[in-house]
Amino acid sequence: MENNQLQLFSESGIYQLTSNAFFIDPVRILNRSYTRFRVSPSTYYSRFFDSSNSKQVPKASEDSRKRKRKQKKKLQSLNEREQSADRRHQEVKPLLLKAHKTLLEATDLLKVLRNLRNDGCAVGECKELSEESSELSFMELGSVWQAPLYEIALNYHQDDKTFHNGGSTLVQSIEQRVTPVFSNLVANEGSCDIEAELFNHKFIIPKRSCFYMSDLRQIENLISADSDCGFNLIVIDPPWENGSAHQKLRYPTLPNRYFLSLPVKQLCHTYGALVALWVTNREKLRGFVENDLFPKWGVKYAASFYWLKVKANGMMTGELDLFHHRPYECLLLGYCDGKETDSDNITRLNPIPDNRVFVSVPGDYSRKPPLGELLLDYVPGSRPARCIELFAREMIPGWTSWGNEPLHFQDSRYFVSK
Ligand code: SAM
C-alpha cells in the first residue's frame, strides 16, 4: 500500500495521508507542467534542510520547555480576541495532529522527504542560490519614470529540420518578441516553456501563461469588458500587515482597507468563481475577512484548508501551541456569483471538502505551496478553467499572474534545464 502511494507520489507530488490530509512536494507539482526546464529542488527548498539535523528527531530543549511554561501562564490571562483565536486553534489542532502523526508513521515517505532537496540531481550538481547572483528589484524598476519604456524579450525556440544529401539535421532558431514589461499583459501562448530576458537576467515563462506586472492601482486593467473572459478560480495572497515589528518582510505590506477595493467580483467569470484567500492566524484579520472583506467582494464562505509546515526531518517548523508563530496557515475558500451564475452548475460541482490539511516543507519566505491545481475539481464553469493569482510571485502554466513582482520566482536561478 505504502509502495503504491510512493509511486503515485513520485509522479504527482501528492501522497494521501488520511481521507482528508495529504503530504505534497510543491516542486513535483510545479514540474508536472514544465516542458524544457524544471524547478530546481535545491533552490526551492532553501530553508529547513539543515543536513546536520535532518536525520534525527529533535528533543524538546530547555528553551522550548520555558516557552511552554510561559505559554501556559499566558493562556490563563487571555483577552476576548485571544480566547476566540484559541478556540479556533483548538478546533483545528486534532486534524493537524492526526495528519502529522500519519506522516511520522509513513517511514518510507519520511526517507524520501529527507532527500527532497537533492531530488533528481547527481552529487555536486545541485544548484545553490549564491549572493552574488543578485535579484532584480521589480518594485524599484517599476517605480521610476522610465518604467513604461522597459521591455522584456521573449525567446521562442523553433526546431527546424534541414534536409541534405538524403539526411536531415535539426537546426534551432530563435524568434524574439519584445514587449513592455510593466502594466502590459505579457503572454507565452505557446505549448513550451520559453526563456525571457530583462536587464541581463533570464526568466522562465511557462507554457500558456501570462503575467501583468503593476501596482494595485492598475489592477482594473485586468477586468475584461466581456465577463466570459473572466476567471473561474481566483487565488489571493495579500501582503497583509503583520502585527510584529520584528518580522522581517521581503516585500511591502498594505493596510487592510486597500483590499476592500480589489475588484474580485468584476474579475469573476460569467458563471462565477471559486475564491481562495490566504490568511494569517491573527484573529483581528479573520474577523475583518468574515465581516468586511468577503461580504464586500460578494464571496460566500464555503470551506477552510490548512497548510501544515514541516522540516526535512518531518517535525513541525514550530510548536503547534505557540501563540504567534503557529506552524500552519489557512486558506479560506468561498464562491462568488457571476453575472449568470447557473445554480445547477454550482450544485452539480463536487462539494468542496472542509478542513483539508496539506503538509509540506516550506520554500522561500512567504512562498505558498501550489494548491491552485488541487482546487480545480471545485471550480464552476467550463473547462479548462480560467485561473488567476493575485499578488503572485511566480507563474503557473495555464494561469494569469498579477502583482508587483510576478517574475520573482521565475528567475532562471530557480530552474535547471531538463
Ligand atoms: N503568494 C506569493 C508566494 O507564494 O510567493 C506571496 C505573495 S506576498 C504575501 C504579497 C505580494 O504582494 C508581494 O510580492 C508584494 O510585493 C506584493 N505587493 C505588495 N504591495 C503591492 C501593491 N501595492 N501592488 C501590487 N503588489 C503588491
Coordinates of N, CA and C and ligand atoms in Angstrom, one line a residue, residues 139 214-217 236-240 250-254 258 278 364-369 389-394 402-406 408-409, ligand 1:
M139 N 10.1 46.1 -7.8 CA 9.4 47.3 -7.2 C 10.2 48.5 -7.5
S214 N 2.2 45.1 -12.2 CA 1.9 46.5 -11.9 C 1.6 46.7 -10.4
D215 N 1.3 47.9 -10.1 CA 0.9 48.2 -8.7 C -0.6 48.0 -8.7
L216 N -1.1 47.9 -7.4 CA -2.5 47.7 -7.2 C -3.4 48.7 -8.0
R217 N -2.9 49.9 -8.2 CA -3.7 51.0 -8.8 C -4.0 50.6 -10.3
I236 N -5.7 34.4 -4.0 CA -5.2 35.7 -3.5 C -4.4 35.5 -2.2
D237 N -3.2 36.1 -2.3 CA -2.3 36.0 -1.1 C -1.8 37.4 -0.8
P238 N -2.7 38.2 -0.1 CA -2.4 39.7 0.0 C -1.2 39.9 0.9
P239 N -0.5 41.1 0.7 CA 0.6 41.5 1.6 C 0.0 42.1 2.9
W240 N -0.6 41.2 3.7 CA -1.2 41.6 5.0 C -0.1 42.3 5.8
R250 N 10.0 40.6 3.2 CA 10.8 40.8 1.9 C 10.0 41.7 0.9
Y251 N 8.8 42.2 1.3 CA 8.0 42.9 0.4 C 7.2 43.9 1.1
P252 N 6.7 45.0 0.4 CA 5.9 46.0 1.2 C 4.5 45.4 1.5
T253 N 4.0 45.9 2.6 CA 2.6 45.4 3.0 C 1.6 46.5 2.8
L254 N 0.3 46.2 2.9 CA -0.7 47.2 2.7 C -1.7 47.1 3.9
Y258 N -7.2 48.6 1.9 CA -6.8 48.6 0.5 C -7.4 47.4 -0.2
W278 N -5.5 33.4 1.2 CA -4.6 33.0 2.3 C -4.7 34.0 3.4
D364 N 10.9 29.4 0.0 CA 11.4 30.7 0.5 C 10.3 31.4 1.4
Y365 N 10.7 32.5 2.1 CA 9.8 33.2 3.0 C 8.5 33.6 2.3
S366 N 7.4 33.2 3.0 CA 6.0 33.6 2.5 C 5.6 32.8 1.2
R367 N 6.5 32.0 0.7 CA 6.1 31.3 -0.6 C 5.1 30.2 -0.2
K368 N 3.9 30.3 -0.9 CA 2.9 29.3 -0.6 C 3.0 28.1 -1.5
P369 N 2.5 26.9 -1.0 CA 2.5 25.8 -1.9 C 1.5 25.9 -3.0
E389 N -3.9 34.4 -10.2 CA -3.4 34.5 -8.9 C -3.1 36.0 -8.7
L390 N -3.6 36.6 -7.6 CA -3.4 38.0 -7.3 C -2.3 38.1 -6.3
F391 N -1.4 39.1 -6.4 CA -0.2 39.3 -5.6 C 0.8 38.1 -5.8
A392 N 0.8 37.6 -7.0 CA 1.7 36.4 -7.3 C 3.2 36.8 -7.4
R393 N 4.0 35.8 -7.0 CA 5.4 36.0 -7.2 C 6.0 34.9 -8.1
E394 N 5.1 34.1 -8.7 CA 5.5 33.1 -9.6 C 4.4 32.9 -10.7
W402 N -0.8 38.1 -11.5 CA -0.7 39.6 -11.3 C -0.1 39.9 -10.0
G403 N 0.7 41.0 -10.0 CA 1.3 41.5 -8.7 C 2.4 42.5 -9.1
N404 N 3.1 43.0 -8.1 CA 4.2 43.9 -8.5 C 5.5 43.2 -8.7
E405 N 5.5 41.8 -8.6 CA 6.7 41.0 -8.9 C 6.4 39.6 -9.3
P406 N 5.5 39.4 -10.3 CA 5.1 38.0 -10.6 C 6.3 37.2 -11.3
H408 N 9.3 37.1 -9.9 CA 10.3 36.8 -8.8 C 10.8 35.4 -8.9
F409 N 10.0 34.4 -8.7 CA 10.5 33.0 -8.7 C 10.6 32.4 -10.1
Ligands
SAM1 N1 1.8 34.1 -3.0 C1 3.2 34.6 -3.0 C2 4.1 33.5 -3.0 O1 3.7 32.3 -2.8 O2 5.3 33.7 -3.2 C3 3.5 35.6 -1.9 C4 2.7 36.9 -2.0 S1 3.3 38.0 -0.8 C5 2.3 37.5 0.6 C6 2.5 39.5 -1.3 C7 3.0 40.1 -2.6 O3 2.2 41.3 -2.8 C8 4.4 40.5 -2.6 O4 5.0 40.1 -3.8 C9 4.4 42.1 -2.6 O5 5.5 42.7 -3.3 C10 3.1 42.3 -3.4 N2 2.6 43.7 -3.2 C11 2.7 44.5 -2.1 N3 2.2 45.7 -2.3 C12 1.7 45.7 -3.6 C13 1.0 46.6 -4.4 N4 0.7 47.8 -4.0 N5 0.6 46.3 -5.7 C14 0.9 45.0 -6.1 N6 1.6 44.1 -5.4 C15 1.9 44.4 -4.2

